[in-house]
Short mmCIF file of C-alpha atoms and ligand atoms in Angstrom, two decimals:
data_model
loop_
_atom_site.label_atom_id
_atom_site.label_comp_id
_atom_site.label_asym_id
_atom_site.label_seq_id
_atom_site.Cartn_x
_atom_site.Cartn_y
_atom_site.Cartn_z
CA UNK A 1 -31.38 16.03 -7.01
CA UNK A 2 -29.43 15.24 -3.83
CA UNK A 3 -26.16 17.05 -3.17
CA UNK A 4 -24.32 13.79 -3.87
CA UNK A 5 -25.99 13.46 -7.28
CA UNK A 6 -25.00 17.03 -8.11
CA UNK A 7 -21.32 16.40 -7.31
CA UNK A 8 -21.35 13.05 -9.12
CA UNK A 9 -22.72 14.73 -12.23
CA UNK A 10 -20.08 17.44 -12.10
CA UNK A 11 -17.23 14.98 -11.62
CA UNK A 12 -18.55 12.83 -14.45
CA UNK A 13 -18.55 15.84 -16.76
CA UNK A 14 -15.10 17.21 -15.89
CA UNK A 15 -12.94 14.37 -14.64
CA UNK A 16 -10.90 12.02 -16.82
CA UNK A 17 -12.38 8.56 -16.79
CA UNK A 18 -9.31 6.78 -15.37
CA UNK A 19 -11.06 5.64 -12.18
CA UNK A 20 -14.27 3.87 -11.29
CA UNK A 21 -15.09 5.11 -7.79
CA UNK A 22 -18.16 4.12 -5.80
CA UNK A 23 -20.96 6.71 -5.96
CA UNK A 24 -20.11 8.22 -2.57
CA UNK A 25 -19.18 11.91 -2.20
CA UNK A 26 -17.33 12.54 1.05
CA UNK A 27 -16.86 15.89 2.73
CA UNK A 28 -15.59 15.13 6.23
CA UNK A 29 -13.68 12.48 8.17
CA UNK A 30 -12.78 11.77 11.77
CA UNK A 31 -10.90 8.69 12.90
CA UNK A 32 -12.35 5.68 11.10
CA UNK A 33 -15.56 7.50 10.11
CA UNK A 34 -16.37 9.65 7.09
CA UNK A 35 -19.48 11.65 6.15
CA UNK A 36 -20.92 12.35 2.72
CA UNK A 37 -22.32 15.65 1.48
CA UNK A 38 -25.87 14.53 2.34
CA UNK A 39 -24.92 13.77 5.95
CA UNK A 40 -24.72 9.99 5.68
CA UNK A 41 -22.06 8.38 7.88
CA UNK A 42 -19.78 5.53 6.81
CA UNK A 43 -17.10 3.39 8.43
CA UNK A 44 -14.04 3.65 6.19
CA UNK A 45 -12.71 0.14 5.60
CA UNK A 46 -10.22 1.19 2.91
CA UNK A 47 -8.19 3.98 4.58
CA UNK A 48 -7.23 5.40 1.18
CA UNK A 49 -5.34 2.17 0.43
CA UNK A 50 -3.67 2.29 3.87
CA UNK A 51 -2.61 5.93 3.67
CA UNK A 52 -4.74 6.94 6.66
CA UNK A 53 -3.56 4.28 9.12
CA UNK A 54 -3.57 6.97 11.81
CA UNK A 55 -7.25 7.82 11.19
CA UNK A 56 -8.84 10.66 9.24
CA UNK A 57 -7.82 14.16 10.33
CA UNK A 58 -5.76 12.77 13.19
CA UNK A 59 -5.60 15.75 15.58
CA UNK A 60 -1.89 15.33 16.42
CA UNK A 61 -0.90 15.25 12.76
CA UNK A 62 -3.31 18.04 11.80
CA UNK A 63 -1.84 20.27 14.54
CA UNK A 64 1.68 19.70 13.22
CA UNK A 65 0.50 20.46 9.69
CA UNK A 66 -1.25 23.68 10.72
CA UNK A 67 1.75 24.89 12.73
CA UNK A 68 4.15 24.20 9.88
CA UNK A 69 1.86 25.90 7.33
CA UNK A 70 2.48 29.19 9.12
CA UNK A 71 6.25 28.68 9.39
CA UNK A 72 7.76 27.35 6.15
CA UNK A 73 6.49 24.98 3.48
CA UNK A 74 9.05 24.65 0.71
CA UNK A 75 12.72 25.36 0.25
CA UNK A 76 13.45 22.79 -2.45
CA UNK A 77 16.71 20.96 -1.89
CA UNK A 78 18.69 24.06 -2.87
CA UNK A 79 18.78 24.90 0.84
CA UNK A 80 18.40 22.98 4.08
CA UNK A 81 15.36 23.21 6.33
CA UNK A 82 14.89 22.41 10.01
CA UNK A 83 12.29 19.64 9.50
CA UNK A 84 13.87 17.24 7.00
CA UNK A 85 16.88 16.20 9.11
CA UNK A 86 14.85 15.29 12.19
CA UNK A 87 12.29 13.47 10.01
CA UNK A 88 14.95 11.37 8.24
CA UNK A 89 16.65 10.68 11.58
CA UNK A 90 13.35 9.44 13.00
CA UNK A 91 12.40 7.19 10.08
CA UNK A 92 15.94 5.77 9.77
CA UNK A 93 15.95 4.79 13.45
CA UNK A 94 12.47 3.34 13.25
CA UNK A 95 13.23 1.31 10.13
CA UNK A 96 16.82 0.42 11.01
CA UNK A 97 18.56 1.99 8.02
CA UNK A 98 21.47 4.46 8.03
CA UNK A 99 20.31 6.56 5.06
CA UNK A 100 17.05 7.88 3.61
CA UNK A 101 16.06 9.67 0.42
CA UNK A 102 12.71 11.49 0.58
CA UNK A 103 10.32 11.62 -2.36
CA UNK A 104 6.59 12.29 -2.65
CA UNK A 105 4.54 9.45 -4.11
CA UNK A 106 5.00 5.73 -3.73
CA UNK A 107 5.75 5.33 -7.43
CA UNK A 108 8.58 7.86 -7.13
CA UNK A 109 9.95 5.92 -4.19
CA UNK A 110 9.92 2.80 -6.36
CA UNK A 111 11.60 4.66 -9.24
CA UNK A 112 14.25 5.79 -6.77
CA UNK A 113 14.76 2.19 -5.69
CA UNK A 114 15.11 1.06 -9.31
CA UNK A 115 17.71 3.73 -10.01
CA UNK A 116 19.64 2.81 -6.88
CA UNK A 117 19.52 -0.92 -7.67
CA UNK A 118 20.71 -0.42 -11.24
CA UNK A 119 23.48 1.97 -10.26
CA UNK A 120 24.62 -0.35 -7.47
CA UNK A 121 24.63 -3.14 -10.06
CA UNK A 122 27.01 -1.20 -12.30
CA UNK A 123 29.21 0.59 -9.76
CA UNK A 124 29.47 -2.04 -7.02
CA UNK A 125 28.56 -5.43 -8.52
CA UNK A 126 30.26 -4.47 -11.82
CA UNK A 127 27.49 -5.67 -14.14
CA UNK A 128 28.33 -4.75 -17.77
CA UNK A 129 26.87 -1.38 -18.79
CA UNK A 130 23.24 -1.57 -19.92
CA UNK A 131 22.76 -5.17 -18.77
CA UNK A 132 21.40 -4.81 -15.22
CA UNK A 133 18.23 -6.77 -14.50
CA UNK A 134 15.68 -6.29 -11.75
CA UNK A 135 13.41 -9.16 -10.77
CA UNK A 136 9.81 -8.60 -9.71
CA UNK A 137 6.75 -10.75 -9.15
CA UNK A 138 3.63 -11.67 -11.03
CA UNK A 139 0.65 -9.79 -9.61
CA UNK A 140 2.83 -6.95 -8.29
CA UNK A 141 1.72 -3.36 -7.86
CA UNK A 142 4.33 -0.64 -7.51
CA UNK A 143 2.65 2.41 -9.06
CA UNK A 144 1.85 3.89 -12.45
CA UNK A 145 4.88 5.47 -14.10
CA UNK A 146 5.96 4.04 -17.45
CA UNK A 147 8.98 2.28 -15.94
CA UNK A 148 7.00 0.89 -13.03
CA UNK A 149 4.22 -0.46 -15.27
CA UNK A 150 6.85 -1.97 -17.56
CA UNK A 151 7.24 -4.86 -15.12
CA UNK A 152 3.58 -5.20 -14.26
CA UNK A 153 1.90 -8.49 -15.14
CA UNK A 154 -1.41 -6.65 -15.57
CA UNK A 155 -2.11 -6.24 -19.30
CA UNK A 156 -4.39 -3.23 -18.80
CA UNK A 157 -1.74 -1.25 -16.92
CA UNK A 158 0.53 -1.45 -19.98
CA UNK A 159 -1.91 -1.43 -22.90
CA UNK A 160 -1.21 1.50 -25.18
CA UNK A 161 1.66 2.90 -23.11
CA UNK A 162 4.65 1.41 -24.92
CA UNK A 163 7.48 1.41 -25.71
CA UNK A 164 8.10 0.11 -22.22
CA UNK A 165 11.30 0.15 -20.16
CA UNK A 166 13.41 -3.00 -20.59
CA UNK A 167 15.49 -4.71 -17.91
CA UNK A 168 12.82 -6.41 -15.83
CA UNK A 169 11.90 -10.03 -15.19
CA UNK A 170 8.84 -11.43 -13.48
CA UNK A 171 8.64 -14.62 -11.46
CA UNK A 172 5.84 -16.33 -9.57
CA UNK A 173 5.13 -14.75 -6.18
CA UNK A 174 5.54 -17.18 -3.31
CA UNK A 175 7.86 -19.57 -5.18
CA UNK A 176 11.43 -19.16 -3.92
CA UNK A 177 12.87 -21.75 -6.32
CA UNK A 178 11.46 -19.85 -9.30
CA UNK A 179 13.22 -16.73 -8.03
CA UNK A 180 16.55 -18.48 -7.62
CA UNK A 181 16.30 -19.94 -11.14
CA UNK A 182 15.65 -16.49 -12.64
CA UNK A 183 18.78 -14.93 -11.15
CA UNK A 184 21.70 -14.42 -13.55
CA UNK A 185 25.10 -12.76 -13.09
CA UNK A 186 23.42 -9.56 -14.36
CA UNK A 187 20.70 -9.52 -11.72
CA UNK A 188 21.15 -6.42 -9.58
CA UNK A 189 18.12 -6.63 -7.34
CA UNK A 190 14.74 -8.03 -6.40
CA UNK A 191 11.88 -5.71 -5.47
CA UNK A 192 9.17 -7.42 -3.48
CA UNK A 193 5.95 -6.60 -1.64
CA UNK A 194 5.93 -8.69 1.58
CA UNK A 195 2.19 -9.10 0.98
CA UNK A 196 0.77 -8.18 -2.42
CA UNK A 197 -1.85 -5.54 -1.60
CA UNK A 198 -3.34 -4.45 -4.92
CA UNK A 199 -2.72 -7.95 -6.26
CA UNK A 200 -5.58 -9.09 -4.04
CA UNK A 201 -4.04 -9.32 -0.54
CA UNK A 202 -1.81 -12.27 -1.43
CA UNK A 203 0.06 -13.59 1.61
CA UNK A 204 3.07 -15.72 0.60
CA UNK A 205 3.79 -19.05 2.34
CA UNK A 206 5.48 -18.86 5.77
CA UNK A 207 9.26 -18.73 5.46
CA UNK A 208 9.16 -17.32 1.92
CA UNK A 209 10.58 -13.88 2.70
CA UNK A 210 13.39 -15.52 4.65
CA UNK A 211 14.21 -17.69 1.63
CA UNK A 212 14.15 -14.63 -0.63
CA UNK A 213 16.60 -12.94 1.75
CA UNK A 214 18.91 -15.98 1.73
CA UNK A 215 18.78 -16.31 -2.06
CA UNK A 216 19.55 -12.61 -2.55
CA UNK A 217 22.50 -12.78 -0.14
CA UNK A 218 23.84 -15.95 -1.75
CA UNK A 219 23.82 -14.45 -5.25
CA UNK A 220 24.91 -10.92 -4.30
CA UNK A 221 21.56 -9.46 -5.33
CA UNK A 222 19.87 -6.59 -3.48
CA UNK A 223 16.60 -7.34 -1.72
CA UNK A 224 14.33 -4.30 -1.76
CA UNK A 225 11.03 -4.43 0.13
CA UNK A 226 8.19 -2.29 -1.20
CA UNK A 227 6.39 -1.62 2.08
CA UNK A 228 4.37 1.31 0.74
CA UNK A 229 1.15 -0.50 1.66
CA UNK A 230 2.25 -3.15 4.17
CA UNK A 231 4.58 -0.92 6.19
CA UNK A 232 3.87 1.47 9.06
CA UNK A 233 1.88 -0.86 11.31
CA UNK A 234 -0.74 -2.07 8.82
CA UNK A 235 -0.01 -5.81 9.11
CA UNK A 236 0.52 -5.86 12.87
CA UNK A 237 4.25 -5.12 12.83
CA UNK A 238 5.81 -1.76 12.05
CA UNK A 239 7.11 -3.37 8.83
CA UNK A 240 5.73 -6.58 7.35
CA UNK A 241 9.26 -8.00 6.79
CA UNK A 242 9.58 -8.14 10.57
CA UNK A 243 7.11 -11.03 10.61
CA UNK A 244 10.01 -13.19 9.38
CA UNK A 245 12.82 -11.17 10.97
CA UNK A 246 13.98 -10.28 7.48
CA UNK A 247 16.17 -7.25 6.95
CA UNK A 248 16.13 -6.11 3.31
CA UNK A 249 18.97 -4.07 1.83
CA UNK A 250 16.54 -1.26 1.08
CA UNK A 251 12.92 -0.38 1.67
CA UNK A 252 10.31 1.88 0.11
CA UNK A 253 7.67 3.60 2.22
CA UNK A 254 4.80 5.92 1.30
CA UNK A 255 1.07 6.17 1.93
CA UNK A 256 0.75 6.30 5.78
CA UNK A 257 4.15 7.98 6.12
CA UNK A 258 2.29 11.31 6.34
CA UNK A 259 -0.98 9.94 7.71
CA UNK A 260 -2.88 10.71 4.53
CA UNK A 261 -2.36 14.45 4.89
CA UNK A 262 0.37 14.91 2.34
CA UNK A 263 2.18 12.81 -0.25
CA UNK A 264 5.46 11.72 1.33
CA UNK A 265 7.47 8.67 0.30
CA UNK A 266 10.89 7.41 1.30
CA UNK A 267 13.66 5.23 -0.04
CA UNK A 268 15.74 3.79 2.79
CA UNK A 269 18.94 1.84 2.24
CA UNK A 270 22.31 0.67 3.50
CA UNK A 271 25.35 2.96 3.20
CA UNK A 272 26.63 0.87 0.30
CA UNK A 273 23.43 1.18 -1.72
CA UNK A 274 22.67 4.83 -0.96
CA UNK A 275 26.33 5.60 -1.55
CA UNK A 276 25.81 5.28 -5.31
CA UNK A 277 23.95 8.61 -5.39
CA UNK A 278 26.07 11.71 -5.92
CA UNK A 279 24.85 15.33 -6.08
CA UNK A 280 22.84 15.77 -9.28
CA UNK A 281 22.06 12.07 -9.77
CA UNK A 282 18.46 12.20 -8.58
CA UNK A 283 16.00 14.51 -6.88
CA UNK A 284 12.59 16.13 -6.57
CA UNK A 285 11.49 19.74 -5.98
CA UNK A 286 9.08 18.73 -3.22
CA UNK A 287 11.04 15.77 -1.79
CA UNK A 288 12.00 16.47 1.83
CA UNK A 289 9.99 19.69 2.01
CA UNK A 290 9.46 21.03 5.52
CA UNK A 291 5.67 20.76 5.44
CA UNK A 292 5.74 17.08 4.44
CA UNK A 293 8.56 16.42 6.89
CA UNK A 294 6.73 18.07 9.82
CA UNK A 295 3.60 16.08 8.99
CA UNK A 296 5.66 12.90 8.62
CA UNK A 297 7.27 13.40 12.03
CA UNK A 298 3.87 13.67 13.68
CA UNK A 299 2.53 10.73 11.66
CA UNK A 300 5.39 8.51 12.91
CA UNK A 301 4.90 9.76 16.48
CA UNK A 302 1.27 8.68 16.36
CA UNK A 303 2.12 5.20 15.03
CA UNK A 304 4.66 4.64 17.79
CA UNK A 305 2.99 6.37 20.76
CA UNK A 306 -0.42 4.87 20.07
CA UNK A 307 1.14 1.47 19.50
CA UNK A 308 -0.83 1.03 16.29
CA UNK A 309 1.12 -2.05 15.16
CA UNK A 310 -0.04 -4.07 18.19
CA UNK A 311 -3.50 -2.67 17.78
CA UNK A 312 -3.59 -3.77 14.13
CA UNK A 313 -2.39 -7.21 15.17
CA UNK A 314 -4.98 -7.72 17.91
CA UNK A 315 -7.94 -6.23 16.06
CA UNK A 316 -6.89 -7.95 12.85
CA UNK A 317 -6.73 -11.41 14.40
CA UNK A 318 -10.15 -10.99 15.92
CA UNK A 319 -11.73 -9.38 12.85
CA UNK A 320 -10.34 -11.98 10.47
CA UNK A 321 -11.67 -14.69 12.81
CA UNK A 322 -15.14 -13.14 12.64
CA UNK A 323 -14.96 -12.96 8.84
CA UNK A 324 -13.92 -16.60 8.68
CA UNK A 325 -16.97 -17.56 10.75
CA UNK A 326 -19.34 -16.20 8.12
CA UNK A 327 -21.11 -19.14 6.54
CA UNK A 328 -21.61 -18.10 2.93
CA UNK A 329 -21.36 -20.09 -0.26
CA UNK A 330 -20.24 -16.90 -1.99
CA UNK A 331 -16.96 -16.61 -0.04
CA UNK A 332 -13.97 -18.49 -1.44
CA UNK A 333 -11.26 -17.42 1.01
CA UNK A 334 -10.50 -14.98 3.83
CA UNK A 335 -6.81 -14.04 4.11
CA UNK A 336 -4.50 -11.33 5.33
CA UNK A 337 -2.34 -10.13 8.16
CA UNK A 338 -3.17 -7.56 10.81
CA UNK A 339 -5.73 -5.16 9.39
CA UNK A 340 -4.88 -5.86 5.76
CA UNK A 341 -7.56 -8.40 4.92
CA UNK A 342 -8.98 -9.69 1.66
CA UNK A 343 -12.15 -11.70 1.19
CA UNK A 344 -12.13 -13.47 -2.15
CA UNK A 345 -15.57 -14.12 -3.63
CA UNK A 346 -16.32 -17.12 -5.83
CA UNK A 347 -16.45 -16.15 -9.51
CA UNK A 348 -19.86 -17.82 -9.70
CA UNK A 349 -21.12 -15.45 -6.98
CA UNK A 350 -20.31 -12.39 -9.11
CA UNK A 351 -17.45 -9.91 -8.89
CA UNK A 352 -16.51 -8.10 -5.68
CA UNK A 353 -17.94 -4.82 -7.01
CA UNK A 354 -21.66 -5.35 -6.22
CA UNK A 355 -20.69 -6.51 -2.72
CA UNK A 356 -18.81 -3.23 -2.19
CA UNK A 357 -21.76 -1.24 -3.54
CA UNK A 358 -24.15 -3.05 -1.22
CA UNK A 359 -21.81 -2.51 1.75
CA UNK A 360 -21.62 1.21 0.94
CA UNK A 361 -25.43 1.40 0.96
CA UNK A 362 -25.27 0.04 4.50
CA UNK A 363 -22.55 2.47 5.57
CA UNK A 364 -19.40 0.37 5.19
CA UNK A 365 -16.85 1.62 2.63
CA UNK A 366 -14.74 -0.98 0.87
CA UNK A 367 -13.23 -1.16 -2.57
CA UNK A 368 -12.82 -4.24 -4.69
CA UNK A 369 -9.36 -5.21 -5.82
CA UNK A 370 -8.65 -7.55 -8.71
CA UNK A 371 -12.29 -8.30 -9.58
CA UNK A 372 -12.95 -10.93 -6.93
CA UNK A 373 -11.50 -9.54 -3.70
CA UNK A 374 -13.20 -7.28 -1.16
CA UNK A 375 -10.45 -5.63 0.88
CA UNK A 376 -10.94 -4.68 4.53
CA UNK A 377 -8.28 -2.23 5.73
CA UNK A 378 -9.81 0.26 8.18
CA UNK A 379 -7.74 2.96 9.90
CA UNK A 380 -5.72 1.31 12.66
CA UNK A 381 -7.32 3.62 15.22
CA UNK A 382 -10.71 2.00 14.57
CA UNK A 383 -12.64 0.91 17.67
CA UNK A 384 -13.61 -2.73 18.11
CA UNK A 385 -17.24 -1.70 18.60
CA UNK A 386 -17.18 0.05 15.22
CA UNK A 387 -15.95 -3.11 13.53
CA UNK A 388 -18.63 -5.06 15.42
CA UNK A 389 -21.20 -2.70 14.00
CA UNK A 390 -19.77 -3.16 10.50
CA UNK A 391 -19.79 -6.94 10.86
CA UNK A 392 -23.59 -6.97 10.97
CA UNK A 393 -23.69 -5.45 7.50
CA UNK A 394 -20.72 -7.48 6.29
CA UNK A 395 -22.32 -10.79 7.35
CA UNK A 396 -25.52 -9.93 5.49
CA UNK A 397 -23.86 -8.66 2.34
CA UNK A 398 -21.22 -11.36 1.97
CA UNK A 399 -23.98 -13.96 2.27
CA UNK A 400 -25.67 -12.58 -0.83
CA UNK A 401 -25.02 -13.91 -4.30
CA UNK A 402 -24.64 -11.50 -7.21
CA UNK A 403 -23.78 -14.20 -9.71
CA UNK A 404 -26.19 -15.78 -12.12
CA UNK A 405 -25.31 -19.28 -10.95
CA UNK A 406 -25.10 -20.75 -7.44
CA UNK A 407 -21.66 -20.12 -5.92
CA UNK A 408 -20.66 -23.76 -5.73
CA UNK A 409 -22.01 -26.48 -7.95
CA UNK A 410 -24.61 -28.46 -6.05
CA UNK A 411 -24.53 -26.13 -3.04
CA UNK A 412 -28.05 -24.89 -3.56
C1 LIG B 1 0.14 2.31 -3.61
C2 LIG B 1 1.40 1.59 -3.84
C3 LIG B 1 2.45 2.16 -4.59
C4 LIG B 1 2.31 3.46 -5.34
O1 LIG B 1 2.06 4.55 -4.52
P1 LIG B 1 1.51 5.92 -5.17
O2 LIG B 1 1.62 6.90 -4.06
O3 LIG B 1 0.10 5.66 -5.60
O4 LIG B 1 2.39 6.24 -6.32
C5 LIG B 1 3.64 1.47 -4.68
N1 LIG B 1 3.80 0.27 -4.10
C6 LIG B 1 2.80 -0.33 -3.39
C7 LIG B 1 3.06 -1.65 -2.74
C8 LIG B 1 1.58 0.31 -3.25
O5 LIG B 1 0.59 -0.30 -2.58
#
């Protein structure tokens, strides 16, 4: 039995069955590369769903983490600490918001946004008590809490978890008119992913975010951007909303905010929106803790100093161009922005899963999203020559056909 097989067997015996990972057991990472317990090397093209934008074990971030581990790790919000203020200052200036509320996971950041939107609806917009609505989008992903899954359009995310939280509406992503039609006097806010990541890397039509902004302003509805996955340089701008010069009323960040070394999320908002929170309204034992804050400060430094947004843009344009050149009847579409790229496979060519398994065998780690899409989202520190190396395997694998029928009728 290989070491990998041993660990796989152990995990299978003891772990809940709520995930279906690839059969790869990793023990070490550096930059865009990771190694398994049997010494095999892989190029990471997932980046823990964009949480390690700064690269695995980024030395700058690791140094900050190690230093802070010996100083102070947790005070809870009962007391102040000397890391949280500077961290919030830094992220507020970077994102262009006057106020920030730190949490831990992305889902908690989204929950915070929902609370803020509802409370703003009642206290500022004067929506009748208990009537506030939040509008979301079909195909969204915002996390896994009961309230967050309550407005998912994915049946499996909700099955067996009711009763669900009321007060949500879903409209078609990419259709601004549908959004405007769904707004009522009781609509408090809209929460939107600028690009739907888990939904299959769905890029809305050009000008859509701008229209959403205009519609929200016109109807006195808050626009909240969930940039947990698209934010922090992933799409080639620091925040994906910047592609259309759109300034939301509030924003949620997570994932890469601490470079994959710690769970840190953030709700950022205008004075008016954040002003609805009073002491005791909301909180978290670990939110704003000095260890997470010190790591977050270094993680932001790396994004800015290493100019990772421009790097994502340049590498992404080139890489997506190379993917589009692949002549394969199995590929339906290549889409994305920066280094958030999805390759949708034809249903007839099988699901994305066997393609990911075959890529892993050749040393390229990807994970399928939504059955048909292979996502490519390497750390933004990845070298062009590493992606060139991966392309050899990618070209071969994406030209295969794991379906029973030819990909396109009459093509073969
Ligand atoms: C991953 C993700 C979340 C949830 O983050 P967790 O840290 O897993 O709770 C929320 N929104 C978006 C857009 C995400 O991609």
